[in-house]
Amino acid sequence: MANRKLDMGLAWTQATGTVGANRDLVSVLAGLFLFIPMFVLVLALVGSGIDFGDAGSEPDPERIAEQVNALLLSNWWALLLVVVGQLCGSIAILALLGDRSRPTVREVLGMVPRLILPMLGAQLLVGLLTQLPSIVSGMLPEAAGALLSLVSFPITLYLSVKFSLASAAIVLGHRRNPVDAMRQSWALTKGNSFRLFMFFVMLVVLGMVIGLLLMLVIGLVLAAMGDRVALIGNSAFVAVLVAVFYTLSYALTASIYRQLSPPAPGDDADLFA
């Protein structure tokens, strides 16, 4: 059977519709698994104070990167909290918004411990495959590494798109084997890779533009309230933006997966109604 063609407008309408219809429960899950861990991490990093150099001087990217890496290592517990929260949040929100059995919150939370290892395995495998060219290029001489990075960048993007539905295959498709989930994602995205790529690019660009504009406005308001208020307020706002972005991405993933998957018995009822 030929693969379905992705309707991006329908995917967006369904995703925003399910989030709106379940906004109270989604807010609780996103706040617990996404906002709180990210707020703790951002507050720890921002509060540590990164030295960007003297005013008017050109920032040194390598020096800043070294400081960020050192801060992440020293705050490993906060980074681990974010990773675990993201894993749990993706499972819970995908199940709540995409499972046609309409699970209760208790059932959704019960899925988390059962699916966290398959989800972690899939993310590690996808991360390894998509970042392998970058890892190899880093081991080569500078000229060869730069050439490999240039050539491998489209491959990395392609693989990221092809495996973008692996998490939905685990939670909604009941694929407990990460490799099996990745295989199904690859099959479902066949014929829709370019549409998905453009959809994800538009989503990321739109999210970045809106986020930066909001951060600029909120940052100016908070700056007038003092350094401590600005520190906590900006950290909280960044965490809110990240939580909203992840929540929408999970809702879109669930919508796209259901749209591209073959209809199952009992699918006559519209989950997104």
Short mmCIF file of C-alpha atoms in Angstrom, two decimals, residues 19-150:
data_model
loop_
_atom_site.label_atom_id
_atom_site.label_comp_id
_atom_site.label_asym_id
_atom_site.label_seq_id
_atom_site.Cartn_x
_atom_site.Cartn_y
_atom_site.Cartn_z
CA VAL A 19 -3.40 20.56 23.22
CA GLY A 20 -6.29 23.00 23.60
CA ALA A 21 -8.78 20.27 24.45
CA ASN A 22 -6.46 18.83 27.11
CA ARG A 23 -4.76 22.06 28.20
CA ASP A 24 -5.21 21.50 31.94
CA LEU A 25 -3.67 18.02 31.95
CA VAL A 26 -1.02 18.99 29.40
CA SER A 27 -0.05 21.99 31.54
CA VAL A 28 0.43 19.75 34.57
CA LEU A 29 2.54 17.20 32.69
CA ALA A 30 4.60 19.86 30.89
CA GLY A 31 5.14 21.76 34.12
CA LEU A 32 6.22 18.67 36.02
CA PHE A 33 8.45 17.02 33.42
CA LEU A 34 9.61 19.91 31.23
CA PHE A 35 9.36 23.28 32.98
CA ILE A 36 10.72 22.45 36.44
CA PRO A 37 13.86 20.55 35.29
CA MET A 38 14.65 23.19 32.64
CA PHE A 39 14.12 26.04 35.12
CA VAL A 40 16.54 24.42 37.58
CA LEU A 41 19.17 23.94 34.85
CA VAL A 42 18.86 27.43 33.37
CA LEU A 43 18.92 29.04 36.82
CA ALA A 44 22.04 27.05 37.74
CA LEU A 45 23.83 28.00 34.51
CA VAL A 46 22.83 31.66 34.42
CA GLY A 47 23.56 32.07 38.11
CA SER A 48 27.07 30.71 37.61
CA GLY A 49 27.98 33.73 35.47
CA ILE A 50 29.65 33.17 32.09
CA ASP A 51 32.42 35.64 31.27
CA PHE A 52 31.75 37.03 27.78
CA GLY A 53 34.79 39.29 27.91
CA ASP A 54 35.21 43.01 28.33
CA ALA A 55 32.55 45.38 27.06
CA GLY A 56 33.16 46.34 23.44
CA SER A 57 35.51 43.43 22.80
CA GLU A 58 34.78 40.51 20.48
CA PRO A 59 33.59 37.44 22.44
CA ASP A 60 35.81 34.37 22.16
CA PRO A 61 33.53 31.46 21.09
CA GLU A 62 36.03 28.79 22.16
CA ARG A 63 36.46 30.36 25.58
CA ILE A 64 32.71 30.69 26.06
CA ALA A 65 32.19 27.07 24.92
CA GLU A 66 34.78 25.89 27.45
CA GLN A 67 32.98 27.78 30.22
CA VAL A 68 29.61 26.34 29.21
CA ASN A 69 31.02 22.79 29.12
CA ALA A 70 32.60 23.30 32.53
CA LEU A 71 29.32 24.60 33.94
CA LEU A 72 27.39 21.66 32.49
CA LEU A 73 29.86 19.23 34.04
CA SER A 74 29.67 20.93 37.42
CA ASN A 75 25.86 20.96 37.20
CA TRP A 76 25.54 17.43 35.83
CA TRP A 77 22.70 16.66 38.22
CA ALA A 78 20.57 19.45 36.72
CA LEU A 79 21.39 18.26 33.19
CA LEU A 80 20.42 14.70 34.18
CA LEU A 81 17.17 16.05 35.62
CA VAL A 82 16.38 17.69 32.28
CA VAL A 83 17.17 14.52 30.31
CA VAL A 84 15.01 12.33 32.55
CA GLY A 85 12.24 14.92 32.55
CA GLN A 86 12.31 15.17 28.76
CA LEU A 87 12.09 11.38 28.43
CA CYS A 88 9.20 11.13 30.88
CA GLY A 89 7.45 14.16 29.42
CA SER A 90 7.66 12.88 25.87
CA ILE A 91 6.10 9.56 26.87
CA ALA A 92 3.34 11.09 28.98
CA ILE A 93 2.35 13.86 26.56
CA LEU A 94 2.52 11.63 23.47
CA ALA A 95 0.31 9.06 25.19
CA LEU A 96 -2.16 11.65 26.45
CA LEU A 97 -2.53 13.41 23.10
CA GLY A 98 -2.12 10.55 20.64
CA ASP A 99 -3.35 7.30 22.15
CA ARG A 100 -6.75 6.44 20.67
CA SER A 101 -7.72 4.50 23.80
CA ARG A 102 -7.91 7.88 25.58
CA PRO A 103 -5.89 6.86 28.68
CA THR A 104 -6.40 8.52 32.03
CA VAL A 105 -3.62 10.50 33.69
CA ARG A 106 -2.96 7.55 35.98
CA GLU A 107 -2.60 5.22 32.98
CA VAL A 108 -0.37 7.74 31.21
CA LEU A 109 1.94 8.01 34.20
CA GLY A 110 1.96 4.22 34.45
CA MET A 111 3.38 4.02 30.92
CA VAL A 112 6.42 6.12 31.83
CA PRO A 113 8.44 3.49 33.76
CA ARG A 114 7.58 0.82 31.17
CA LEU A 115 8.64 2.88 28.16
CA ILE A 116 11.51 4.98 29.47
CA LEU A 117 14.21 2.42 28.58
CA PRO A 118 12.98 1.83 24.99
CA MET A 119 12.66 5.61 24.56
CA LEU A 120 16.16 6.18 25.92
CA GLY A 121 17.53 3.45 23.66
CA ALA A 122 15.89 4.98 20.59
CA GLN A 123 17.19 8.46 21.40
CA LEU A 124 20.71 7.16 21.94
CA LEU A 125 20.67 5.21 18.67
CA VAL A 126 19.24 8.12 16.70
CA GLY A 127 21.72 10.50 18.30
CA LEU A 128 24.62 8.19 17.50
CA LEU A 129 23.60 7.74 13.87
CA THR A 130 22.91 11.42 13.24
CA GLN A 131 26.04 12.65 15.02
CA LEU A 132 28.43 9.96 13.78
CA PRO A 133 29.66 12.06 10.83
CA SER A 134 30.42 14.96 13.19
CA ILE A 135 32.30 12.65 15.54
CA VAL A 136 34.36 11.23 12.69
CA SER A 137 35.09 14.68 11.24
CA GLY A 138 36.41 15.79 14.62
CA MET A 139 39.01 13.03 14.49
CA LEU A 140 40.30 14.01 11.05
CA PRO A 141 42.76 16.76 10.08
CA GLU A 142 41.16 20.21 9.93
CA ALA A 143 40.74 20.40 6.14
CA ALA A 144 39.41 16.85 5.79
CA GLY A 145 37.17 17.29 8.82
CA ALA A 146 35.68 20.50 7.41
CA LEU A 147 35.01 18.81 4.06
CA LEU A 148 33.38 15.81 5.73
CA SER A 149 31.24 18.09 7.90
CA LEU A 150 30.04 19.95 4.81
#
